[in-house]
CSV table of C-alpha atoms in Angstrom, one decimal:
chain,number,residue,atom,x,y,z
A,1,MET,CA,25.7,101.3,63.4
A,2,GLN,CA,22.8,103.1,65.4
A,3,THR,CA,25.2,105.0,67.4
A,4,GLU,CA,23.2,107.3,68.6
A,5,PHE,CA,20.8,104.6,70.2
A,6,TRP,CA,23.4,102.9,71.6
A,7,LEU,CA,25.0,105.9,73.6
A,8,GLN,CA,21.7,107.4,74.6
A,9,ARG,CA,21.4,104.2,76.0
A,10,TRP,CA,24.6,104.6,78.4
A,11,ARG,CA,23.7,108.0,79.1
A,12,GLU,CA,20.3,107.0,80.4
A,13,GLY,CA,21.5,104.2,82.7
A,14,GLN,CA,19.4,101.9,80.4
A,15,THR,CA,21.5,99.0,80.3
A,16,GLY,CA,19.4,96.3,81.9
A,17,PHE,CA,21.4,94.0,79.2
A,18,HIS,CA,24.6,94.2,81.6
A,19,ARG,CA,25.2,91.3,83.9
A,20,ASP,CA,27.1,91.7,87.5
A,21,GLN,CA,28.9,88.0,86.9
A,22,PRO,CA,30.9,86.7,83.9
A,23,MET,CA,27.9,84.7,81.5
A,24,PRO,CA,27.3,81.4,82.1
A,25,LEU,CA,27.1,80.2,78.8
A,26,LEU,CA,31.0,81.2,78.4
A,27,VAL,CA,32.3,79.9,81.3
A,28,ARG,CA,31.1,76.6,80.4
A,29,HIS,CA,31.3,76.3,76.9
A,30,TRP,CA,34.5,78.4,75.8
A,31,PRO,CA,37.0,75.5,77.2
A,32,THR,CA,35.2,73.9,74.2
A,33,LEU,CA,37.3,76.4,71.4
A,34,ALA,CA,40.7,75.2,72.9
A,35,LEU,CA,42.8,78.0,72.5
A,36,PRO,CA,46.5,78.7,73.7
A,37,PRO,CA,46.1,80.6,77.1
A,38,ASP,CA,48.1,83.9,75.2
A,39,SER,CA,45.5,84.0,72.5
A,40,ARG,CA,44.0,87.5,71.8
A,41,VAL,CA,40.5,87.9,72.0
A,42,LEU,CA,38.0,90.2,70.0
A,43,VAL,CA,35.1,91.4,72.3
A,44,PRO,CA,33.3,93.3,69.6
A,45,LEU,CA,30.4,96.1,71.0
A,46,CYS,CA,31.7,95.2,74.5
A,47,GLY,CA,30.5,97.7,77.0
A,48,LYS,CA,31.7,96.5,80.5
A,49,THR,CA,31.0,93.1,80.6
A,50,LEU,CA,32.5,90.8,83.4
A,51,ASP,CA,33.4,88.5,80.5
A,52,MET,CA,36.4,90.5,79.8
A,53,PRO,CA,38.3,90.0,82.4
A,54,TRP,CA,37.2,86.7,83.3
A,55,LEU,CA,38.8,86.0,79.4
A,56,ALA,CA,42.1,88.2,80.5
A,57,ALA,CA,41.8,85.6,83.7
A,58,GLN,CA,42.5,82.5,81.0
A,59,GLY,CA,45.6,84.1,79.9
A,60,HIS,CA,44.2,85.9,76.9
A,61,HIS,CA,44.5,89.6,75.6
A,62,VAL,CA,41.2,90.6,75.6
A,63,LEU,CA,40.7,93.3,72.7
A,64,GLY,CA,37.2,95.6,73.4
A,65,VAL,CA,35.3,97.6,70.9
A,66,GLU,CA,33.2,100.2,72.6
A,67,LEU,CA,31.5,103.1,71.2
A,68,SER,CA,30.7,104.4,74.5
A,69,PRO,CA,32.8,106.5,76.5
A,70,LEU,CA,30.8,106.2,79.6
A,71,ALA,CA,30.9,102.5,79.3
A,72,ILE,CA,34.8,102.1,79.0
A,73,GLU,CA,34.6,104.3,82.1
A,74,GLN,CA,33.1,102.4,84.3
A,75,PHE,CA,34.5,99.4,83.2
A,76,PHE,CA,38.0,100.4,84.5
A,77,ALA,CA,36.5,102.3,87.4
A,78,GLU,CA,34.7,99.4,88.9
A,79,GLN,CA,37.4,96.8,87.8
A,80,ARG,CA,40.2,99.6,90.1
A,81,LEU,CA,42.3,99.6,87.1
A,82,THR,CA,43.6,103.0,85.7
A,83,PRO,CA,44.5,102.1,81.9
A,84,GLU,CA,46.8,104.0,79.7
A,85,ARG,CA,45.9,106.1,76.8
A,86,HIS,CA,46.9,106.5,73.6
A,87,GLU,CA,44.8,107.9,70.4
A,88,SER,CA,45.3,105.8,66.6
A,89,LEU,CA,43.2,106.0,63.6
A,90,LEU,CA,40.5,103.3,65.2
A,91,GLY,CA,39.8,105.4,68.0
A,92,VAL,CA,41.3,106.2,71.6
A,93,HIS,CA,43.0,103.1,72.9
A,94,HIS,CA,42.6,102.1,76.9
A,95,VAL,CA,45.2,99.8,78.2
A,96,ALA,CA,45.5,98.1,81.7
A,97,GLY,CA,47.3,94.8,82.1
A,98,ARG,CA,46.1,91.9,79.3
A,99,ILE,CA,42.4,94.2,78.3
A,100,GLU,CA,42.4,96.5,75.7
A,101,ILE,CA,39.6,98.6,74.8
A,102,ILE,CA,39.3,100.8,71.6
A,103,GLN,CA,36.6,103.5,71.9
A,104,GLY,CA,35.6,103.9,68.1
A,105,ASP,CA,34.0,102.2,66.1
A,106,VAL,CA,34.1,97.8,65.3
A,107,PHE,CA,33.6,99.0,61.4
A,108,ALA,CA,36.3,101.0,61.2
A,109,LEU,CA,39.1,98.3,62.9
A,110,ASP,CA,42.1,97.9,59.6
A,111,ASP,CA,43.3,94.5,58.8
A,112,ALA,CA,45.9,94.4,61.0
A,113,THR,CA,43.9,94.4,63.6
A,114,LEU,CA,41.9,92.0,62.8
A,115,ALA,CA,44.5,89.5,61.4
A,116,SER,CA,46.3,89.6,64.9
A,117,CYS,CA,42.7,88.0,66.7
A,118,HIS,CA,42.8,84.1,67.3
A,119,ALA,CA,39.4,84.8,68.5
A,120,VAL,CA,36.4,86.5,68.7
A,121,TYR,CA,33.3,86.3,71.9
A,122,ASP,CA,30.2,87.8,70.7
A,123,ARG,CA,27.5,88.3,72.8
A,124,ALA,CA,26.4,91.3,72.6
A,125,ALA,CA,27.3,92.2,68.7
A,126,VAL,CA,25.3,90.4,66.5
A,127,ILE,CA,21.9,90.5,68.2
A,128,ALA,CA,22.7,94.5,68.1
A,129,LEU,CA,22.7,95.1,64.8
A,130,PRO,CA,19.7,95.1,62.6
A,131,PRO,CA,19.6,92.6,59.5
A,132,PRO,CA,21.3,95.0,56.6
A,133,LEU,CA,24.2,95.8,59.6
A,134,ARG,CA,24.3,91.9,60.6
A,135,GLU,CA,25.6,90.6,56.8
A,136,ARG,CA,28.1,93.6,56.6
A,137,TYR,CA,29.0,93.0,59.9
A,138,ALA,CA,29.9,89.4,59.3
A,139,ARG,CA,31.0,90.7,55.6
A,140,GLU,CA,33.7,93.2,56.8
A,141,VAL,CA,34.7,92.4,60.2
A,142,TYR,CA,34.1,88.4,60.6
A,143,GLY,CA,35.3,88.3,56.9
A,144,ARG,CA,38.9,89.9,57.9
A,145,LEU,CA,39.2,87.7,60.5
A,146,PRO,CA,42.3,85.0,60.1
A,147,ARG,CA,42.3,81.2,58.9
A,148,GLY,CA,42.0,79.2,61.8
A,149,CYS,CA,40.3,81.9,63.9
A,150,ARG,CA,38.0,80.7,66.7
A,151,GLY,CA,34.6,82.0,67.9
A,152,LEU,CA,32.3,81.5,70.9
A,153,MET,CA,28.3,83.2,69.6
A,154,ILE,CA,25.9,83.6,71.8
A,155,THR,CA,22.7,84.4,70.1
A,156,LEU,CA,19.0,85.3,71.0
A,157,ASP,CA,15.8,83.7,68.8
A,158,TYR,CA,12.4,84.8,69.4
A,159,PRO,CA,9.4,85.7,67.0
A,160,GLN,CA,11.0,88.6,65.6
A,161,GLN,CA,7.7,90.3,64.6
A,162,GLU,CA,6.2,90.0,68.2
A,163,MET,CA,9.0,92.7,69.2
A,164,ASP,CA,10.8,95.3,68.1
A,165,GLY,CA,14.9,95.0,68.2
A,166,PRO,CA,17.6,95.7,69.6
A,167,PRO,CA,18.5,92.8,70.6
A,168,PHE,CA,17.3,91.4,67.7
A,169,SER,CA,16.2,87.7,66.9
A,170,VAL,CA,19.1,85.6,65.3
A,171,ASP,CA,18.4,82.2,64.7
A,172,ALA,CA,20.0,79.0,63.1
A,173,GLY,CA,19.3,79.8,60.0
A,174,ASN,CA,20.4,83.6,60.0
A,175,VAL,CA,23.7,82.2,61.7
A,176,ASP,CA,24.2,80.0,58.4
A,177,ALA,CA,23.7,82.8,56.3
A,178,LEU,CA,25.6,84.5,58.1
A,179,PHE,CA,28.9,83.0,58.7
A,180,GLY,CA,28.7,79.3,57.6
A,181,HIS,CA,30.5,79.7,53.6
A,182,SER,CA,33.9,80.8,55.6
A,183,TRP,CA,33.2,79.3,59.0
A,184,ASN,CA,32.4,75.4,60.8
A,185,VAL,CA,29.6,76.6,62.5
A,186,GLY,CA,27.9,74.0,65.6
A,187,LEU,CA,25.2,74.5,67.6
A,188,ILE,CA,26.4,73.4,71.4
A,189,GLU,CA,23.6,74.2,73.4
A,190,ARG,CA,19.7,75.8,72.6
A,191,ARG,CA,17.7,76.5,76.1
A,192,ASP,CA,14.5,77.8,76.7
A,193,ILE,CA,15.0,81.2,78.8
A,194,LEU,CA,11.4,82.9,78.4
A,195,VAL,CA,10.5,82.2,82.1
A,196,SER,CA,13.6,84.1,83.4
A,197,GLN,CA,13.4,87.2,80.9
A,198,PRO,CA,9.6,89.4,82.3
A,199,LYS,CA,10.6,92.3,80.0
A,200,PHE,CA,10.7,89.5,76.7
A,201,VAL,CA,7.2,88.5,78.4
A,202,GLU,CA,5.7,92.2,79.0
A,203,ALA,CA,6.4,93.1,75.6
A,204,GLY,CA,4.2,90.2,74.3
A,205,VAL,CA,6.7,87.3,73.4
A,206,SER,CA,5.7,84.0,73.1
A,207,SER,CA,9.0,82.0,72.7
A,208,LEU,CA,12.8,82.3,73.6
A,209,HIS,CA,15.6,80.8,73.0
A,210,THR,CA,19.2,81.6,73.6
A,211,SER,CA,21.9,79.8,71.8
A,212,VAL,CA,25.4,78.8,72.2
A,213,TYR,CA,27.6,78.4,68.5
A,214,ARG,CA,31.2,77.1,68.0
A,215,LEU,CA,32.9,78.7,65.2
A,216,GLN,CA,36.3,78.3,62.9
A,217,ARG,CA,37.6,80.1,60.0
């Protein structure tokens, strides 16, 4: 899963993808899922995103999964939380309040853990994976989430031939092919964001959109 690539990015501090506030698209659209407050929310490839404390503040139990120990250490330090730690076959668990982060591989999550998740929030995972791994991710992670599970997925969409990922372009056709057979998928917002993303402009990308999808199993 390009493990070394992402670990190196964190070691070198190349984390320009990290936002210093919760994602506005999450704040705007999460309420449309109408989840009970104490729902357990899976956040795959979570990094140190501030979306996790925001979700916890809504009353949810957050389960993040992250490969980089540096990302996890920085998250809890910046949140001024001291997590309790224990190990399992899934990896090293860090737990503080309503937030648990497993340092491990999202593909290693077991059936019971995935079955306990009432929702999934995907801002970083699906666009981080190249097509073959993306298909495996849809099959082995989303494919084991329980019936009735709801999700919010935020993607990027640009001419893939104009720039190498990650992040990779995931357009509406990709989302439907990956999830449409077992999830109800609805596009709820799509916006042009090229002018606000100078790195894409510098790379020669001619168009860039972000899209928000609501999913229900």
